[in-house]
mmCIF file of N, CA and C in Angstrom:
data_model
loop_
_atom_site.group_PDB
_atom_site.id
_atom_site.type_symbol
_atom_site.label_atom_id
_atom_site.label_comp_id
_atom_site.label_asym_id
_atom_site.label_seq_id
_atom_site.Cartn_x
_atom_site.Cartn_y
_atom_site.Cartn_z
ATOM 1 N N PHE C 1 65.221 79.570 101.936
ATOM 2 C CA PHE C 1 65.217 81.017 102.329
ATOM 3 C C PHE C 1 64.210 81.903 102.171
ATOM 4 N N LEU C 2 64.443 82.529 102.774
ATOM 5 C CA LEU C 2 62.551 83.363 103.214
ATOM 6 C C LEU C 2 63.174 85.096 102.543
ATOM 7 N N PHE C 3 62.360 85.581 101.911
ATOM 8 C CA PHE C 3 62.401 87.355 101.574
ATOM 9 C C PHE C 3 61.796 88.078 102.046
ATOM 10 N N LEU C 4 61.232 89.320 102.618
ATOM 11 C CA LEU C 4 59.728 89.907 102.719
ATOM 12 C C LEU C 4 59.963 91.072 101.452
ATOM 13 N N PHE C 5 59.532 91.538 100.502
ATOM 14 C CA PHE C 5 59.236 92.346 99.261
ATOM 15 C C PHE C 5 58.750 92.442 98.800
ATOM 16 N N PHE C 6 58.220 94.288 99.586
ATOM 17 C CA PHE C 6 57.228 94.861 98.958
ATOM 18 C C PHE C 6 55.619 93.738 99.341
ATOM 19 N N LEU C 7 55.957 93.131 100.939
ATOM 20 C CA LEU C 7 54.923 92.428 101.180
ATOM 21 C C LEU C 7 54.119 91.077 100.156
ATOM 22 N N VAL C 8 55.088 90.624 99.613
ATOM 23 C CA VAL C 8 55.049 89.326 98.897
ATOM 24 C C VAL C 8 56.600 88.347 99.098
ATOM 25 N N PHE C 9 56.408 87.445 99.674
ATOM 26 C CA PHE C 9 57.248 86.540 100.346
ATOM 27 C C PHE C 9 57.826 85.878 99.189
ATOM 28 N N LEU C 10 59.502 85.614 99.630
ATOM 29 C CA LEU C 10 59.792 85.283 98.103
ATOM 30 C C LEU C 10 61.196 84.363 98.284
ATOM 31 N N PHE C 11 61.619 83.342 97.352
ATOM 32 C CA PHE C 11 62.439 82.114 98.206
ATOM 33 C C PHE C 11 63.556 81.854 97.194
ATOM 34 N N LEU C 12 64.402 81.624 97.552
ATOM 35 C CA LEU C 12 65.822 80.821 97.316
ATOM 36 C C LEU C 12 65.350 79.688 95.939
ATOM 37 N N HIS C 13 65.217 80.157 94.621
ATOM 38 C CA HIS C 13 65.106 78.093 94.644
ATOM 39 C C HIS C 13 65.892 77.140 95.191
ATOM 40 N N HIS C 14 65.928 76.124 95.336
ATOM 41 C CA HIS C 14 66.323 75.490 96.601
ATOM 42 C C HIS C 14 67.444 74.760 95.418
ATOM 43 N N HIS C 15 68.272 74.731 94.194
ATOM 44 C CA HIS C 15 69.624 74.539 93.233
ATOM 45 C C HIS C 15 70.125 75.175 93.638
ATOM 46 N N HIS C 16 69.136 76.799 93.973
ATOM 47 C CA HIS C 16 70.939 77.841 93.709
ATOM 48 C C HIS C 16 71.945 77.860 94.865
ATOM 49 N N LEU C 17 72.690 77.989 93.990
ATOM 50 C CA LEU C 17 74.393 77.795 94.933
ATOM 51 C C LEU C 17 74.105 78.453 96.391
ATOM 52 N N LEU C 18 73.625 79.882 96.220
ATOM 53 C CA LEU C 18 72.749 80.298 97.333
ATOM 54 C C LEU C 18 72.559 79.608 98.328
ATOM 55 N N PHE C 19 71.581 79.343 98.103
ATOM 56 C CA PHE C 19 71.214 78.290 99.143
ATOM 57 C C PHE C 19 71.670 77.394 99.306
ATOM 58 N N LEU C 20 72.642 76.808 98.671
ATOM 59 C CA LEU C 20 73.365 75.568 98.427
ATOM 60 C C LEU C 20 74.668 76.356 99.946
ATOM 61 N N SER C 21 75.211 76.611 99.933
ATOM 62 C CA SER C 21 76.307 77.117 99.971
ATOM 63 C C SER C 21 76.818 77.257 101.395
ATOM 64 N N PRO C 22 77.670 77.529 101.980
ATOM 65 C CA PRO C 22 77.730 77.548 103.471
ATOM 66 C C PRO C 22 77.415 78.589 104.228
ATOM 67 N N PHE C 23 77.073 79.876 103.348
ATOM 68 C CA PHE C 23 77.283 81.011 103.411
ATOM 69 C C PHE C 23 75.580 81.332 104.037
ATOM 70 N N HIS C 24 74.818 80.304 103.464
ATOM 71 C CA HIS C 24 73.249 80.266 103.877
ATOM 72 C C HIS C 24 72.884 81.048 105.215
ATOM 73 N N ALA C 25 73.577 81.275 106.209
ATOM 74 C CA ALA C 25 73.563 81.211 107.489
ATOM 75 C C ALA C 25 73.387 82.757 108.114
ATOM 76 N N ARG C 26 73.881 83.743 106.514
ATOM 77 C CA ARG C 26 73.915 84.928 107.163
ATOM 78 C C ARG C 26 74.763 85.221 105.525
ATOM 79 N N PHE C 27 74.285 86.357 104.585
ATOM 80 C CA PHE C 27 75.226 86.776 103.734
ATOM 81 C C PHE C 27 76.106 87.788 103.865
ATOM 82 N N GLU C 28 76.641 88.055 102.811
ATOM 83 C CA GLU C 28 77.835 88.488 102.811
ATOM 84 C C GLU C 28 77.501 90.325 102.626
ATOM 85 N N ASP C 29 77.039 90.390 101.356
ATOM 86 C CA ASP C 29 76.446 91.631 101.091
ATOM 87 C C ASP C 29 74.478 91.232 101.990
ATOM 88 N N PRO C 30 74.791 93.222 101.422
ATOM 89 C CA PRO C 30 72.651 93.106 102.459
ATOM 90 C C PRO C 30 71.834 92.891 100.515
ATOM 91 N N LEU C 31 72.246 92.977 100.087
ATOM 92 C CA LEU C 31 71.445 93.107 98.989
ATOM 93 C C LEU C 31 71.900 92.005 97.752
ATOM 94 N N LEU C 32 70.439 92.125 97.303
ATOM 95 C CA LEU C 32 70.430 90.776 96.504
ATOM 96 C C LEU C 32 69.909 91.443 94.893
ATOM 97 N N ILE C 33 70.359 90.558 93.726
ATOM 98 C CA ILE C 33 69.970 91.243 92.506
ATOM 99 C C ILE C 33 69.476 89.840 91.961
ATOM 100 N N TYR C 34 68.656 89.521 91.044
ATOM 101 C CA TYR C 34 67.881 88.184 90.702
ATOM 102 C C TYR C 34 67.272 88.285 89.003
ATOM 103 N N HIS C 35 68.000 87.401 88.198
ATOM 104 C CA HIS C 35 67.525 87.009 86.937
ATOM 105 C C HIS C 35 66.157 86.921 86.469
ATOM 106 N N GLU C 36 66.202 85.984 87.083
ATOM 107 C CA GLU C 36 63.807 85.658 86.857
ATOM 108 C C GLU C 36 63.688 85.457 88.581
ATOM 109 N N LYS C 37 62.010 85.832 88.367
ATOM 110 C CA LYS C 37 61.222 85.340 89.256
ATOM 111 C C LYS C 37 60.749 84.108 88.993
ATOM 112 N N VAL C 38 59.879 83.159 89.182
ATOM 113 C CA VAL C 38 59.397 81.813 89.102
ATOM 114 C C VAL C 38 58.052 82.114 89.993
ATOM 115 N N ALA C 39 57.217 81.208 89.638
ATOM 116 C CA ALA C 39 56.176 81.013 90.448
ATOM 117 C C ALA C 39 55.540 79.487 90.189
ATOM 118 N N THR C 40 55.266 78.958 90.804
ATOM 119 C CA THR C 40 55.467 77.565 90.828
ATOM 120 C C THR C 40 54.365 77.183 92.439
ATOM 121 N N SER C 41 55.103 76.611 93.591
ATOM 122 C CA SER C 41 54.130 76.292 94.884
ATOM 123 C C SER C 41 54.641 77.507 95.763
ATOM 124 N N LYS C 42 55.604 78.178 95.384
ATOM 125 C CA LYS C 42 55.950 79.436 95.718
ATOM 126 C C LYS C 42 56.443 80.440 94.734
ATOM 127 N N VAL C 43 57.069 81.446 94.877
ATOM 128 C CA VAL C 43 57.791 82.301 94.128
ATOM 129 C C VAL C 43 58.743 82.081 94.738
ATOM 130 N N PHE C 44 59.573 82.459 93.633
ATOM 131 C CA PHE C 44 61.287 81.855 93.575
ATOM 132 C C PHE C 44 62.756 82.629 92.864
ATOM 133 N N LEU C 45 63.236 82.900 93.298
ATOM 134 C CA LEU C 45 64.018 83.854 93.099
ATOM 135 C C LEU C 45 65.227 82.360 92.129
ATOM 136 N N ARG C 46 65.470 82.887 91.057
ATOM 137 C CA ARG C 46 66.777 82.311 90.397
ATOM 138 C C ARG C 46 68.443 83.201 89.829
ATOM 139 N N GLU C 47 69.227 82.436 89.563
ATOM 140 C CA GLU C 47 70.256 82.811 89.014
ATOM 141 C C GLU C 47 70.442 84.629 89.898
ATOM 142 N N VAL C 48 70.808 83.980 91.179
ATOM 143 C CA VAL C 48 70.710 85.629 91.979
ATOM 144 C C VAL C 48 72.228 86.157 92.471
ATOM 145 N N SER C 49 72.578 86.894 93.020
ATOM 146 C CA SER C 49 73.739 87.222 92.877
ATOM 147 C C SER C 49 73.858 88.410 94.253
ATOM 148 N N MET C 50 74.487 88.088 95.243
ATOM 149 C CA MET C 50 75.052 89.568 96.865
ATOM 150 C C MET C 50 75.342 90.789 95.564
ATOM 151 N N VAL C 51 74.896 91.832 96.296
ATOM 152 C CA VAL C 51 76.276 92.887 95.632
ATOM 153 C C VAL C 51 75.952 94.035 96.989
ATOM 154 N N SER C 52 77.192 94.441 96.851
ATOM 155 C CA SER C 52 77.180 95.813 97.916
ATOM 156 C C SER C 52 76.599 97.060 97.472
ATOM 157 N N ALA C 53 76.321 97.548 98.636
ATOM 158 C CA ALA C 53 75.480 98.956 98.546
ATOM 159 C C ALA C 53 77.041 99.907 97.757
ATOM 160 N N TYR C 54 78.390 99.818 97.208
ATOM 161 C CA TYR C 54 78.872 100.313 96.753
ATOM 162 C C TYR C 54 78.111 99.992 94.925
ATOM 163 N N SER C 55 78.221 99.115 95.507
ATOM 164 C CA SER C 55 78.097 98.155 93.490
ATOM 165 C C SER C 55 76.086 98.528 93.112
ATOM 166 N N VAL C 56 75.669 99.039 94.025
ATOM 167 C CA VAL C 56 74.571 99.330 93.634
ATOM 168 C C VAL C 56 74.844 100.931 93.215
ATOM 169 N N LEU C 57 75.257 101.816 94.757
ATOM 170 C CA LEU C 57 76.171 102.995 93.475
ATOM 171 C C LEU C 57 76.442 103.696 92.985
ATOM 172 N N LEU C 58 77.842 102.514 92.315
ATOM 173 C CA LEU C 58 78.275 102.869 91.004
ATOM 174 C C LEU C 58 77.670 102.320 89.927
ATOM 175 N N PHE C 59 76.949 101.175 89.934
ATOM 176 C CA PHE C 59 76.603 100.949 88.399
ATOM 177 C C PHE C 59 74.614 100.539 88.587
ATOM 178 N N GLY C 60 73.699 100.662 89.697
ATOM 179 C CA GLY C 60 72.561 101.289 89.897
ATOM 180 C C GLY C 60 72.033 102.674 89.005
ATOM 181 N N GLY C 61 70.907 102.755 89.557
ATOM 182 C CA GLY C 61 70.001 104.093 88.896
ATOM 183 C C GLY C 61 70.484 105.059 89.520
ATOM 184 N N ASP C 62 69.396 106.153 89.488
ATOM 185 C CA ASP C 62 70.214 107.370 89.286
ATOM 186 C C ASP C 62 69.652 107.930 91.178
ATOM 187 N N ILE C 63 71.134 108.374 91.666
ATOM 188 C CA ILE C 63 71.305 108.503 92.708
ATOM 189 C C ILE C 63 70.690 109.864 93.936
ATOM 190 N N LYS C 64 70.025 110.202 94.337
ATOM 191 C CA LYS C 64 70.024 111.910 94.906
ATOM 192 C C LYS C 64 70.072 111.662 96.464
ATOM 193 N N VAL C 65 71.525 112.560 96.964
ATOM 194 C CA VAL C 65 71.678 112.478 98.246
ATOM 195 C C VAL C 65 71.455 113.384 98.746
ATOM 196 N N GLN C 66 70.526 112.846 100.462
ATOM 197 C CA GLN C 66 69.286 113.988 101.251
ATOM 198 C C GLN C 66 70.663 114.548 102.455
ATOM 199 N N HIS C 67 71.240 115.636 102.329
ATOM 200 C CA HIS C 67 72.598 115.998 102.767
ATOM 201 C C HIS C 67 71.804 116.461 104.618
ATOM 202 N N THR C 68 70.424 116.671 104.162
ATOM 203 C CA THR C 68 70.419 116.668 106.065
ATOM 204 C C THR C 68 69.775 115.681 106.999
ATOM 205 N N ASN C 69 69.517 114.660 106.167
ATOM 206 C CA ASN C 69 69.294 113.050 107.046
ATOM 207 C C ASN C 69 70.085 112.382 107.197
ATOM 208 N N ASP C 70 71.315 112.536 106.313
ATOM 209 C CA ASP C 70 72.700 111.355 105.932
ATOM 210 C C ASP C 70 72.090 110.099 105.152
ATOM 211 N N LYS C 71 70.948 110.080 104.028
ATOM 212 C CA LYS C 71 70.762 109.356 103.339
ATOM 213 C C LYS C 71 71.276 109.379 101.978
ATOM 214 N N VAL C 72 70.948 108.186 101.093
ATOM 215 C CA VAL C 72 71.038 108.737 99.862
ATOM 216 C C VAL C 72 70.367 107.874 99.207
ATOM 217 N N THR C 73 69.397 108.433 97.662
ATOM 218 C CA THR C 73 68.540 107.602 97.404
ATOM 219 C C THR C 73 68.598 106.768 95.535
ATOM 220 N N VAL C 74 68.539 105.865 95.488
ATOM 221 C CA VAL C 74 69.224 105.346 94.074
ATOM 222 C C VAL C 74 67.256 104.378 94.146
ATOM 223 N N ASP C 75 67.449 105.067 91.924
ATOM 224 C CA ASP C 75 66.187 105.224 91.622
ATOM 225 C C ASP C 75 64.629 105.353 92.394
ATOM 226 N N ASP C 76 64.448 106.359 93.864
ATOM 227 C CA ASP C 76 64.203 107.126 94.142
ATOM 228 C C ASP C 76 63.304 105.812 95.338
ATOM 229 N N TRP C 77 63.512 104.699 95.873
ATOM 230 C CA TRP C 77 63.269 103.644 96.478
ATOM 231 C C TRP C 77 64.118 102.992 97.543
ATOM 232 N N LEU C 78 65.324 102.670 96.595
ATOM 233 C CA LEU C 78 66.286 102.142 97.778
ATOM 234 C C LEU C 78 67.090 103.382 98.204
ATOM 235 N N VAL C 79 66.865 103.126 99.446
ATOM 236 C CA VAL C 79 67.600 103.989 100.274
ATOM 237 C C VAL C 79 68.920 103.656 101.502
ATOM 238 N N PHE C 80 70.190 103.853 101.407
ATOM 239 C CA PHE C 80 71.087 103.681 101.723
ATOM 240 C C PHE C 80 71.315 104.851 103.044
ATOM 241 N N ARG C 81 71.696 104.530 104.602
ATOM 242 C CA ARG C 81 72.423 105.740 105.083
ATOM 243 C C ARG C 81 73.817 105.716 105.391
ATOM 244 N N ALA C 82 73.920 106.814 104.675
ATOM 245 C CA ALA C 82 75.439 107.826 104.589
ATOM 246 C C ALA C 82 75.556 108.929 104.862
ATOM 247 N N PRO C 83 77.074 109.535 105.453
ATOM 248 C CA PRO C 83 76.672 110.409 105.583
ATOM 249 C C PRO C 83 76.992 111.812 104.109
ATOM 250 N N ALA C 84 76.901 112.116 104.596
ATOM 251 C CA ALA C 84 76.149 113.286 103.181
ATOM 252 C C ALA C 84 78.078 113.304 101.796
ATOM 253 N N ARG C 85 78.690 113.560 102.879
ATOM 254 C CA ARG C 85 80.206 113.595 102.401
ATOM 255 C C ARG C 85 80.962 111.885 101.334
ATOM 256 N N VAL C 86 80.196 110.847 102.027
ATOM 257 C CA VAL C 86 80.558 109.634 101.190
ATOM 258 C C VAL C 86 79.582 109.280 100.221
ATOM 259 N N ALA C 87 78.191 110.025 100.422
ATOM 260 C CA ALA C 87 77.344 110.075 99.281
ATOM 261 C C ALA C 87 77.921 110.838 98.146
ATOM 262 N N VAL C 88 78.133 112.180 98.071
ATOM 263 C CA VAL C 88 78.611 113.134 97.224
ATOM 264 C C VAL C 88 79.556 112.318 96.735
ATOM 265 N N ALA C 89 80.609 112.094 97.270
ATOM 266 C CA ALA C 89 82.150 111.220 96.750
ATOM 267 C C ALA C 89 80.844 109.946 96.284
ATOM 268 N N CYS C 90 80.463 109.201 96.177
ATOM 269 C CA CYS C 90 79.826 107.886 95.300
ATOM 270 C C CYS C 90 79.489 108.248 93.896
ATOM 271 N N GLN C 91 78.442 109.435 94.581
ATOM 272 C CA GLN C 91 78.126 110.348 93.083
ATOM 273 C C GLN C 91 78.819 110.681 92.089
ATOM 274 N N LYS C 92 79.975 111.517 92.666
ATOM 275 C CA LYS C 92 80.577 111.845 91.825
ATOM 276 C C LYS C 92 81.603 110.838 90.919
ATOM 277 N N LEU C 93 82.316 110.253 91.480
ATOM 278 C CA LEU C 93 83.138 108.476 90.921
ATOM 279 C C LEU C 93 81.700 108.170 89.546
ATOM 280 N N ARG C 94 80.285 108.201 90.461
ATOM 281 C CA ARG C 94 79.347 108.274 89.429
ATOM 282 C C ARG C 94 79.904 108.364 87.949
ATOM 283 N N GLN C 95 79.859 109.706 88.411
ATOM 284 C CA GLN C 95 79.520 110.495 87.329
ATOM 285 C C GLN C 95 80.892 110.692 86.179
ATOM 286 N N ALA C 96 82.336 109.911 86.844
ATOM 287 C CA ALA C 96 83.204 110.135 85.956
ATOM 288 C C ALA C 96 83.289 108.666 85.639
ATOM 289 N N LEU C 97 82.926 107.857 86.171
ATOM 290 C CA LEU C 97 82.579 106.908 85.531
ATOM 291 C C LEU C 97 81.662 106.498 84.438
ATOM 292 N N ASP C 98 80.818 106.846 84.416
ATOM 293 C CA ASP C 98 79.669 107.322 83.226
ATOM 294 C C ASP C 98 80.776 107.579 82.389
ATOM 295 N N THR C 99 81.299 109.143 82.170
ATOM 296 C CA THR C 99 82.464 110.127 81.737
ATOM 297 C C THR C 99 83.338 109.090 80.671
ATOM 298 N N LEU C 100 83.593 108.117 82.082
ATOM 299 C CA LEU C 100 84.619 107.306 81.188
ATOM 300 C C LEU C 100 84.290 106.240 80.273
ATOM 301 N N LEU C 101 83.218 105.824 80.931
ATOM 302 C CA LEU C 101 82.732 104.676 79.918
ATOM 303 C C LEU C 101 82.226 105.718 78.620
ATOM 304 N N HIS C 102 81.690 107.218 78.167
ATOM 305 C CA HIS C 102 80.568 107.393 77.375
ATOM 306 C C HIS C 102 82.462 107.197 76.047
ATOM 307 N N ASP C 103 83.258 107.628 76.575
ATOM 308 C CA ASP C 103 84.621 107.949 76.273
ATOM 309 C C ASP C 103 84.791 106.428 75.646
ATOM 310 N N LYS C 104 85.006 105.559 76.427
ATOM 311 C CA LYS C 104 85.476 104.308 75.913
ATOM 312 C C LYS C 104 84.574 103.869 74.773
ATOM 313 N N VAL C 105 83.167 104.286 75.003
ATOM 314 C CA VAL C 105 82.750 103.586 72.948
ATOM 315 C C VAL C 105 82.736 104.590 72.115
ATOM 316 N N ARG C 106 83.153 106.205 72.346
ATOM 317 C CA ARG C 106 83.476 106.396 71.383
ATOM 318 C C ARG C 106 84.042 106.064 70.527
ATOM 319 N N ARG C 107 85.627 105.623 71.455
ATOM 320 C CA ARG C 107 87.179 105.867 70.753
ATOM 321 C C ARG C 107 87.148 103.999 72.282
ATOM 322 N N PRO C 108 86.766 103.320 71.544
ATOM 323 C CA PRO C 108 86.983 101.535 71.759
ATOM 324 C C PRO C 108 88.725 101.289 71.711
ATOM 325 N N ARG C 109 89.832 101.127 71.841
ATOM 326 C CA ARG C 109 90.849 100.888 71.381
ATOM 327 C C ARG C 109 91.523 102.338 72.831
ATOM 328 N N THR C 110 90.510 103.359 73.368
ATOM 329 C CA THR C 110 91.484 103.661 74.700
ATOM 330 C C THR C 110 91.516 102.973 75.635
ATOM 331 N N ASP C 111 92.296 102.708 76.181
ATOM 332 C CA ASP C 111 92.531 101.521 77.561
ATOM 333 C C ASP C 111 91.919 102.715 79.225
ATOM 334 N N ILE C 112 91.499 101.762 79.258
ATOM 335 C CA ILE C 112 91.093 102.731 80.682
ATOM 336 C C ILE C 112 90.817 101.789 81.726
ATOM 337 N N ASP C 113 92.151 100.596 81.725
ATOM 338 C CA ASP C 113 92.261 99.459 82.646
ATOM 339 C C ASP C 113 92.958 100.752 83.607
ATOM 340 N N ASP C 114 94.072 101.202 83.178
ATOM 341 C CA ASP C 114 94.829 102.224 84.794
ATOM 342 C C ASP C 114 94.924 103.522 85.026
ATOM 343 N N SER C 115 93.360 104.097 84.336
ATOM 344 C CA SER C 115 92.872 105.155 84.481
ATOM 345 C C SER C 115 92.420 105.551 86.182
ATOM 346 N N LYS C 116 92.887 106.238 87.305
ATOM 347 C CA LYS C 116 92.624 106.331 88.468
ATOM 348 C C LYS C 116 91.107 106.272 88.931
ATOM 349 N N ILE C 117 90.244 106.739 87.751
ATOM 350 C CA ILE C 117 88.856 105.903 88.065
ATOM 351 C C ILE C 117 88.681 104.485 88.184
ATOM 352 N N THR C 118 88.869 104.654 87.367
ATOM 353 C CA THR C 118 89.029 102.746 87.392
ATOM 354 C C THR C 118 89.927 102.043 88.849
ATOM 355 N N GLN C 119 90.703 102.728 88.593
ATOM 356 C CA GLN C 119 91.427 102.112 89.795
ATOM 357 C C GLN C 119 90.783 102.361 91.034
ATOM 358 N N ALA C 120 90.058 103.431 91.383
ATOM 359 C CA ALA C 120 89.469 104.099 92.465
ATOM 360 C C ALA C 120 88.563 103.016 92.901
ATOM 361 N N ILE C 121 87.793 103.088 91.669
ATOM 362 C CA ILE C 121 86.217 102.228 91.925
ATOM 363 C C ILE C 121 86.851 100.651 92.229
ATOM 364 N N LEU C 122 87.614 99.725 91.858
ATOM 365 C CA LEU C 122 88.255 98.741 91.718
ATOM 366 C C LEU C 122 89.056 99.120 93.770
ATOM 367 N N LEU C 123 89.382 99.448 93.962
ATOM 368 C CA LEU C 123 89.571 99.472 95.778
ATOM 369 C C LEU C 123 88.672 99.751 96.320
ATOM 370 N N LEU C 124 87.411 100.675 95.367
ATOM 371 C CA LEU C 124 86.017 100.816 96.595
ATOM 372 C C LEU C 124 85.201 99.131 96.994
ATOM 373 N N LEU C 125 85.657 98.321 96.023
ATOM 374 C CA LEU C 125 84.406 97.224 95.519
ATOM 375 C C LEU C 125 84.883 96.540 96.267
ATOM 376 N N HIS C 126 86.341 96.059 96.275
ATOM 377 C CA HIS C 126 87.284 95.229 97.091
ATOM 378 C C HIS C 126 86.958 94.879 97.943
ATOM 379 N N THR C 127 87.882 96.636 98.586
ATOM 380 C CA THR C 127 87.781 96.762 100.209
ATOM 381 C C THR C 127 86.458 97.015 100.631
ATOM 382 N N ASP C 128 84.944 97.578 100.405
ATOM 383 C CA ASP C 128 83.989 97.426 100.412
ATOM 384 C C ASP C 128 83.700 99.362 101.614
ATOM 385 N N GLY C 129 84.825 99.730 100.734
ATOM 386 C CA GLY C 129 85.001 101.334 101.315
ATOM 387 C C GLY C 129 86.061 101.108 103.031
ATOM 388 N N LEU C 130 86.106 100.317 103.155
ATOM 389 C CA LEU C 130 87.225 100.129 104.863
ATOM 390 C C LEU C 130 88.686 100.452 103.958
#
């Protein structure tokens, strides 16, 4: 499997499950994250996982909403098309998650499983926003 990333060809390592999986014809999610990049005869990605756009928006870097052109940018380089109201909702949910996690760190015995924020995030990730 071949990917073009900043004009560098990247290949899934042939021992990786995504390479061997029946989903090789298409990926269910548009993005891949990886833990290791190895250069041998080619540049291979190992320990690769598919991630959804919502996963990146909720757990990725800094989010900037471009209201006038229906785009949201993560870490100033990864751009998604999304209506401004959806992008702002993700941004607010992310802020609420950050607050919830900071509270959890300060008070480790706090139960966040039943939090409305946790439930909303789980629902969003499970349904991919549908």
